[in-house]
Each structure stands twice: as structure tokens, then as C-alpha cells.
mmCIF file of C-alpha atoms in Angstrom:
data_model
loop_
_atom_site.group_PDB
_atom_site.id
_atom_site.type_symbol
_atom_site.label_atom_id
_atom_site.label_comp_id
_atom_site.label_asym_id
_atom_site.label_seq_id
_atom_site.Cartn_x
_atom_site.Cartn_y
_atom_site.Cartn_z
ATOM 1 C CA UNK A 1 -6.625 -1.028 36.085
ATOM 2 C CA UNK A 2 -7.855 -0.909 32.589
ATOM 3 C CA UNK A 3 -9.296 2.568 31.131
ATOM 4 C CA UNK A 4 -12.965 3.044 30.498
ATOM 5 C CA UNK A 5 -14.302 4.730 27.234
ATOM 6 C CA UNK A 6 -17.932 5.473 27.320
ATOM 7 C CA UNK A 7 -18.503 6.416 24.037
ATOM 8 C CA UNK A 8 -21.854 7.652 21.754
ATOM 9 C CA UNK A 9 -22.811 4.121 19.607
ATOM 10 C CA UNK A 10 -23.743 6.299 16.598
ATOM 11 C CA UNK A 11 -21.633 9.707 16.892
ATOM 12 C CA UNK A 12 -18.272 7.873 18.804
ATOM 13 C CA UNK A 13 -15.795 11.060 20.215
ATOM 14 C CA UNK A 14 -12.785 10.638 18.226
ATOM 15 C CA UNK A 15 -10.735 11.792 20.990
ATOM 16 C CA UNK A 16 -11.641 8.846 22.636
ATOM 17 C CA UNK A 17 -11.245 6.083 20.185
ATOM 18 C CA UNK A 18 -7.936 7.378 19.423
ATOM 19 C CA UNK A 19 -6.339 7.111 22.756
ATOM 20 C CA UNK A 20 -8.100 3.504 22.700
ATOM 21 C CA UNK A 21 -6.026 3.251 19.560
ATOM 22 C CA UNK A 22 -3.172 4.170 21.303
ATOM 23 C CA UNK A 23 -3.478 1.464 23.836
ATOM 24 C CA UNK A 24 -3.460 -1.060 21.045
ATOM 25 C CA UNK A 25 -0.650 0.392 19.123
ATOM 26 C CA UNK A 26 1.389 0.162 22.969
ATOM 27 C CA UNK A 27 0.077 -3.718 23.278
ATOM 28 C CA UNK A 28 -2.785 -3.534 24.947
ATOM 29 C CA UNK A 29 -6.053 -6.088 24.797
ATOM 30 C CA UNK A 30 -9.270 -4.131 24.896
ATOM 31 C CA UNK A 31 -12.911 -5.425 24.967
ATOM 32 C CA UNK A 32 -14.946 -3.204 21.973
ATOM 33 C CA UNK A 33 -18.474 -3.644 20.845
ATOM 34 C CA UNK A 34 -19.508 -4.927 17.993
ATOM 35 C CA UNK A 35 -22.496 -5.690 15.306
ATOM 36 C CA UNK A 36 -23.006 -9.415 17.830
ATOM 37 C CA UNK A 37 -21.296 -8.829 20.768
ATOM 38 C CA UNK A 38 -18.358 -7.615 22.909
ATOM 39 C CA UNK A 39 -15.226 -8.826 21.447
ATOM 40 C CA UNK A 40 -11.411 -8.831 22.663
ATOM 41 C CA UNK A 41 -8.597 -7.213 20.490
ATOM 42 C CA UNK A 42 -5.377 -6.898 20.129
ATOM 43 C CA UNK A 43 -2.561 -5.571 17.397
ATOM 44 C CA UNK A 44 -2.287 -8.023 14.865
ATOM 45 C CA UNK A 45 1.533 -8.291 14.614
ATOM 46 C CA UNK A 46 1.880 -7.960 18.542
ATOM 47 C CA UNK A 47 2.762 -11.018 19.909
ATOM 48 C CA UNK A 48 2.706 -10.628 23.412
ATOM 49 C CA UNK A 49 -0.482 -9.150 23.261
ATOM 50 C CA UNK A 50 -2.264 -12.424 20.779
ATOM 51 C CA UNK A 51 -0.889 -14.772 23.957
ATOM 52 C CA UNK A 52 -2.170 -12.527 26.354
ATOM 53 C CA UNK A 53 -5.809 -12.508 24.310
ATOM 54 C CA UNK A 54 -5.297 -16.210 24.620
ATOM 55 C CA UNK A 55 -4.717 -16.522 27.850
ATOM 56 C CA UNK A 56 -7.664 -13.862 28.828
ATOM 57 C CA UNK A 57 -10.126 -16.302 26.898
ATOM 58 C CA UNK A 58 -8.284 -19.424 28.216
ATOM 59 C CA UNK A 59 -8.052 -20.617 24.564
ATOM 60 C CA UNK A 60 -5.059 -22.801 22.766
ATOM 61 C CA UNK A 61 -3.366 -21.742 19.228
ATOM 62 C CA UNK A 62 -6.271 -24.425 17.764
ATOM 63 C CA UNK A 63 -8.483 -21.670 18.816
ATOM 64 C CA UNK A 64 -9.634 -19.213 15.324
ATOM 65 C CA UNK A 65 -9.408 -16.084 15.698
ATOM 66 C CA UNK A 66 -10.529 -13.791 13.416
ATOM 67 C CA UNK A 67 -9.312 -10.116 11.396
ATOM 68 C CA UNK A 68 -11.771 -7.763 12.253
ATOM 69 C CA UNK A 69 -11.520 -5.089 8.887
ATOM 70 C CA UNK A 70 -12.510 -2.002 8.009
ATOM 71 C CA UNK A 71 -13.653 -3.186 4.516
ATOM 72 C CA UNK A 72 -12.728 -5.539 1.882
ATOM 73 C CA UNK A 73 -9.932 -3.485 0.632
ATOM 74 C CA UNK A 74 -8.078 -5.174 2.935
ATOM 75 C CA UNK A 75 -8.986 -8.848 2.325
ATOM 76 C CA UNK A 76 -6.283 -9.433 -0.546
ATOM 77 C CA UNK A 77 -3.615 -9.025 1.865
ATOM 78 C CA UNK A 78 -4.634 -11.310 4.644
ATOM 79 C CA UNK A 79 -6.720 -14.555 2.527
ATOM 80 C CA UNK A 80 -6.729 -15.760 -0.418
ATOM 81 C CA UNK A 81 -10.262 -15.530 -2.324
ATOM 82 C CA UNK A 82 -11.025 -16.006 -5.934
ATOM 83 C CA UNK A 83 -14.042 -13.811 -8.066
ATOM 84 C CA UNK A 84 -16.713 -16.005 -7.041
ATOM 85 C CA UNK A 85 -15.706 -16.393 -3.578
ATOM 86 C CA UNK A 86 -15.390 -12.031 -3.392
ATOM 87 C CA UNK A 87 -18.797 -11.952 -4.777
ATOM 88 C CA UNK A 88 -20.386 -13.989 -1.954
ATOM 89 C CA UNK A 89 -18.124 -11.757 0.803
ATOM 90 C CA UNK A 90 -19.007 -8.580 -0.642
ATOM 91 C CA UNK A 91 -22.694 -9.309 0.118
ATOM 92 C CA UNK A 92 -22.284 -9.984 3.835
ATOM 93 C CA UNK A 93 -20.364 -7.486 4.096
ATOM 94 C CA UNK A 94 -20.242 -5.727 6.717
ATOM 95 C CA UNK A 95 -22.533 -8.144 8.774
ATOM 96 C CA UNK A 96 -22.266 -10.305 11.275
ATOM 97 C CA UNK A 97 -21.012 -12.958 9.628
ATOM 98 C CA UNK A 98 -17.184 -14.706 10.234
ATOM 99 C CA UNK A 99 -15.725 -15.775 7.050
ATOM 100 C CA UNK A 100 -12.613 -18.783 6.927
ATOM 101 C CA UNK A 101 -10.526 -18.306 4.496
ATOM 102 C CA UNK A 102 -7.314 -19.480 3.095
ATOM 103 C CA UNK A 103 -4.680 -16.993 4.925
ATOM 104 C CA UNK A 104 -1.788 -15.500 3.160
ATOM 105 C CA UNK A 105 1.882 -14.953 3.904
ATOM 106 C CA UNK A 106 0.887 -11.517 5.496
ATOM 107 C CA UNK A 107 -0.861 -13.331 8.458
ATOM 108 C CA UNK A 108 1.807 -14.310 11.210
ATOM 109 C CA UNK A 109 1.377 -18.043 11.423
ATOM 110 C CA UNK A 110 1.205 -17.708 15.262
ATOM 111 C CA UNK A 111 -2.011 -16.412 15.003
ATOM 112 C CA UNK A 112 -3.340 -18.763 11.942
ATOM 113 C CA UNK A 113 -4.824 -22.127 12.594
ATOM 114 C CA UNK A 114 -1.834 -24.496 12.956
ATOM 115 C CA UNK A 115 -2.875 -27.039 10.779
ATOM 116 C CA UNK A 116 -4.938 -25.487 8.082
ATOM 117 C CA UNK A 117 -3.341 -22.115 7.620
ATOM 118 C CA UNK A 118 -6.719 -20.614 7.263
ATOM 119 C CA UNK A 119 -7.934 -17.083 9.362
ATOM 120 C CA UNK A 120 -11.147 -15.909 10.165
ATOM 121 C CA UNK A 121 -12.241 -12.582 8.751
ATOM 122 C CA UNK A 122 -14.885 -9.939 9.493
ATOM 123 C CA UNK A 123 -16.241 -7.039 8.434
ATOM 124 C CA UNK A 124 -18.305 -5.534 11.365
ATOM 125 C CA UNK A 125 -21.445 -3.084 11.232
ATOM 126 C CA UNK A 126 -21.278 -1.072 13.800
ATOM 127 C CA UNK A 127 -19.728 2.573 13.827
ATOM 128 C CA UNK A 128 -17.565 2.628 16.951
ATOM 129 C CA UNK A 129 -15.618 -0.648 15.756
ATOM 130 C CA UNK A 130 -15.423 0.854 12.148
ATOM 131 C CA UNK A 131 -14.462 3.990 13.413
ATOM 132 C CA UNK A 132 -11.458 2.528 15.640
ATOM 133 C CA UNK A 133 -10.512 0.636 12.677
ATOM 134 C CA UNK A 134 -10.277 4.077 10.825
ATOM 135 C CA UNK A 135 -8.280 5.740 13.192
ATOM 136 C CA UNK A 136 -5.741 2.472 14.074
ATOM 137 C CA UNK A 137 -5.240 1.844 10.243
ATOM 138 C CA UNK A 138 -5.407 -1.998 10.242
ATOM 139 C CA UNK A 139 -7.317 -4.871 11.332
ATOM 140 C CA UNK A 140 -7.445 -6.270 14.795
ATOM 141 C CA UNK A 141 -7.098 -9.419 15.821
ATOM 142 C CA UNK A 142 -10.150 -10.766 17.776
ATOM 143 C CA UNK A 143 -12.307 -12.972 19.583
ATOM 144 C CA UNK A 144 -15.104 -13.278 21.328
ATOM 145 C CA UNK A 145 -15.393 -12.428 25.001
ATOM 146 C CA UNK A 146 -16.764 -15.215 26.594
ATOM 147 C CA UNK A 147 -15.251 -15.520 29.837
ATOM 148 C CA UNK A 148 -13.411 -18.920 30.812
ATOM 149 C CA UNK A 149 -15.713 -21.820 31.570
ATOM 150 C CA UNK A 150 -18.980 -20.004 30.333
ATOM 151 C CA UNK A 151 -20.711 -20.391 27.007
ATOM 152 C CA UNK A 152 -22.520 -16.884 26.471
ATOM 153 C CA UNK A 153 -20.792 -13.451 25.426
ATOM 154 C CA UNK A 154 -20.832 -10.355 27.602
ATOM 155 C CA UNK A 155 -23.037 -7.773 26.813
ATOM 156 C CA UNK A 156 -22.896 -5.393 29.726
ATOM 157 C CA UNK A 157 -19.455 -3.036 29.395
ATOM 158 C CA UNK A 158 -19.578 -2.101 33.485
ATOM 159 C CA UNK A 159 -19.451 -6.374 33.915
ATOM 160 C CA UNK A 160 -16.990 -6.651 31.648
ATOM 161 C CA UNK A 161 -14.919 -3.785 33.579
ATOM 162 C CA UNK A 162 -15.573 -5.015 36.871
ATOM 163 C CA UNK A 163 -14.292 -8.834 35.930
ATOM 164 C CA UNK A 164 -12.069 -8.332 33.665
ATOM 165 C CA UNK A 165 -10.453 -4.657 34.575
ATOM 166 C CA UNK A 166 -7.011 -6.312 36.339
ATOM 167 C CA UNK A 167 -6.151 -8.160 32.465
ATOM 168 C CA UNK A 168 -7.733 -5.734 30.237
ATOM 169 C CA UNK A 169 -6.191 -2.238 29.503
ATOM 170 C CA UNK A 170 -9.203 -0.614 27.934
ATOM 171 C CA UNK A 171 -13.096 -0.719 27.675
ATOM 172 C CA UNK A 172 -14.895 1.098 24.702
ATOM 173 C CA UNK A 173 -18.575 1.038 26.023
ATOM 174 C CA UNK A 174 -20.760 1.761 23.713
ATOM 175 C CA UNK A 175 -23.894 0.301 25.078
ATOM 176 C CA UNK A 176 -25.264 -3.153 24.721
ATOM 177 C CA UNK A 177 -24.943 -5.362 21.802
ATOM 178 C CA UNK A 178 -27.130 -7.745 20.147
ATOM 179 C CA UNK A 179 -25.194 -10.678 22.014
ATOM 180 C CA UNK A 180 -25.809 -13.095 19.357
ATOM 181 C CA UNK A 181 -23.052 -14.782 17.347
ATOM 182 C CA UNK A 182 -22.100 -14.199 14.227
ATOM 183 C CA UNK A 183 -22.807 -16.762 11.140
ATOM 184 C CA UNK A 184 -19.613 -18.514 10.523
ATOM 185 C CA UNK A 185 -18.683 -19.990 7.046
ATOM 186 C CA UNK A 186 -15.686 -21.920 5.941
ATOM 187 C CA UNK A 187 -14.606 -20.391 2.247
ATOM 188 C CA UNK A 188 -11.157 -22.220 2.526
ATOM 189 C CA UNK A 189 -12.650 -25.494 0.423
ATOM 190 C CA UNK A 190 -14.508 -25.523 -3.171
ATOM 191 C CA UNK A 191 -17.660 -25.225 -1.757
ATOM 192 C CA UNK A 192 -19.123 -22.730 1.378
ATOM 193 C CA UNK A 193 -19.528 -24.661 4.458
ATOM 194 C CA UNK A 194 -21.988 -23.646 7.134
ATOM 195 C CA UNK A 195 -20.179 -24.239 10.626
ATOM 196 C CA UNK A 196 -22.401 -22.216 12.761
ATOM 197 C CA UNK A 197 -25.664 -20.409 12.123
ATOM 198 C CA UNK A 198 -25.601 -17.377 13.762
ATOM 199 C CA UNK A 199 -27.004 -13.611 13.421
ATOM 200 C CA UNK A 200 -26.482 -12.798 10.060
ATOM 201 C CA UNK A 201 -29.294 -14.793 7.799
ATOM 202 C CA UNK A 202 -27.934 -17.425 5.212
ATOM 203 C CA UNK A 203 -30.233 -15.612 2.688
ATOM 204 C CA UNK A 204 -27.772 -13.318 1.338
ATOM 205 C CA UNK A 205 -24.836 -15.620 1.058
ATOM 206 C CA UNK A 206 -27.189 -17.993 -1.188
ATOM 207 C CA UNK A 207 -26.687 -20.783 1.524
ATOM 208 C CA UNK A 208 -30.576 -20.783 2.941
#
């Protein structure tokens, strides 16, 4: 049975997020909210737990997941970026936009796309996820929660408790979430490439 958090979206109890912190540190997968939808994460250098986020989403290792950070402080660890490319980051950041880049020696390769070596990175905008970032100390490995065989997100945290409580140790509800994707953009080439228009606006990263 996983644990349920029902924390405030603007003013989250810290006593809360850090025994959801906890659960990560120990292994566990939890479903969070974020600035497009519910997500799924795990501890980045717990392997266990990136196949069991796998196997929750029924995804294979072709499947990108993405770094959800705290800030871009933390970018020159995990990808590779030059000036230009860190100027066009810092201003969708944070936003809901997924950005592939080039992924360094610090990401395990398990949980980097096989055949490209590139990860996807995030910065969300929303101040539970930021907050749990805070108090955990490093990104999280995520993905989207879009249960097996459907194409749309959950956005209700008592659905996702109900249908997912036997795999999932822990549920940060924090109300509903916009439930639309994120922009994705590939970084790893020369040039930006749009691979999915999503919520964040194409504006801002000079690509509309």
C-alpha cells in the first residue's frame, strides 16, 4: 500500500515532503505533481527502482526519461551544453519545457538513451516538486504517468492512488495539474529541434 501525502500546492508541510524524500532515498517510485502533470520518480542512481519506473509505465530502455532539477546549477554535471545552448535553457527555465541534451559521464548509462547517450532534463515550476528537490538534494529521475495502453496523463492524485497504490510507495497530492505536456526540444545537435509542442510557448526559446 503506497503512502498518501496531501500536501498545500503553494505552502507544502515540510514534514511531509521529507518523509516522501525518505521513501526515495529507501527506493521507492512515487507519483508527484508537477508544472504539466503527474509524473513518476525515482532515485537517480537506484537501479532497482529506474526498472521498476519502467516497468510501472510499461516502457523499454529506448524510452527518455528525463532529470527533473532544482535549477541549472546542476546541469553541468548531468549534459553537456555550450554558452549559447545555456542561454536558450536559462530562459525556459523553470517551465514546462523537456530539454535533450548530450549526457555526461555522471548519468548511469542504464538510464540514458542507448544509442544516443543523450538525457532529458527539466526544470519544473511548481513549489511542491522544487521543494522535494530541496529537501532530497538531487534530481529525480522521471517520467510521465500515463498508465499502460492509454495516451493521456493523470491528473486526479485519489485515481492515481486507487490504480496505482499496490506498485507505488508514495503519493504527494497536491491538487490537480495543468495535464498538458511539456514542450520537448532536442539540444544534443547544432541546431534546436522541436520534437513535440507542448505547454511551454516556443516564444521564449526563439523557436516560434
Amino acid at each position: 500500500m503506497s503512502q498518501y501525502f496531501e500536501v498545500h500546492p503553494d505552502n507544502p508541510q515540510q514534514r511531509l515532503l521529507k518523509q516522501a524524500a525518505q521513501i526515495l532515498h529507501e527506493g521507492g517510485v512515487c507519483a508527484v505533481p508537477t508544472d504539466s502533470s503527474y509524473a513518476l520518480v525515482c532515485h537517480l542512481d537506484d537501479k532497482k527502482a529506474a526498472e521498476s519506473l519502467r516497468r510501472i509505465r510499461q516502457v523499454d530502455e529506448r524510452h527518455h526519461l528525463t532529470l527533473l532539477c532544482r535549477d541549472l546549477s546542476e546541469l553541468g554535471r548531468y549534459a553537456r551544453v555550450d554558452n549559447r545552448q545555456y542561454r536558450l535553457l536559462k530562459l525556459g527555465t523553470p517551465g514546462p519545457y523537456t530539454f535533450i541534451l548530450e549526457a555526461t559521464k555522471e548519468v548511469p548509462r542504464r538510464v540514458s538513451h542507448p544509442s544516443r547517450r543523450t538525457i532529458g532534463l527539466r526544470v519544473p515550476d511548481h513549489r511542491v516538486t522544487q521543494d522535494l528537490l530541496g529537501v532530497l538534494g538531487q534530481p529525480l529521475l522521471a517520467t510521465t504517468l500515463i498508465p499502460p495502453g492509454e495516451s493521456e496523463p493523470l491528473n486526479d492524485p485519489h485515481e492515481i492512488r486507487e490504480r496505482f497504490e499496490h506498485v507505488l510507495q508514495a503519493v504527494v497530492d497536491a491538487g490537480a495539474c495543468p495535464m498538458e505536456p511539456t514542450t520537448v526540444v532536442d539540444y544534443s545537435g547544432d541546431e534546436p529541434v522541436l520534437i513535440r509542442q507542448g505547454r511551454g510557448p516556443l516564444g521564449p526559446l526563439g523557436l516560434a
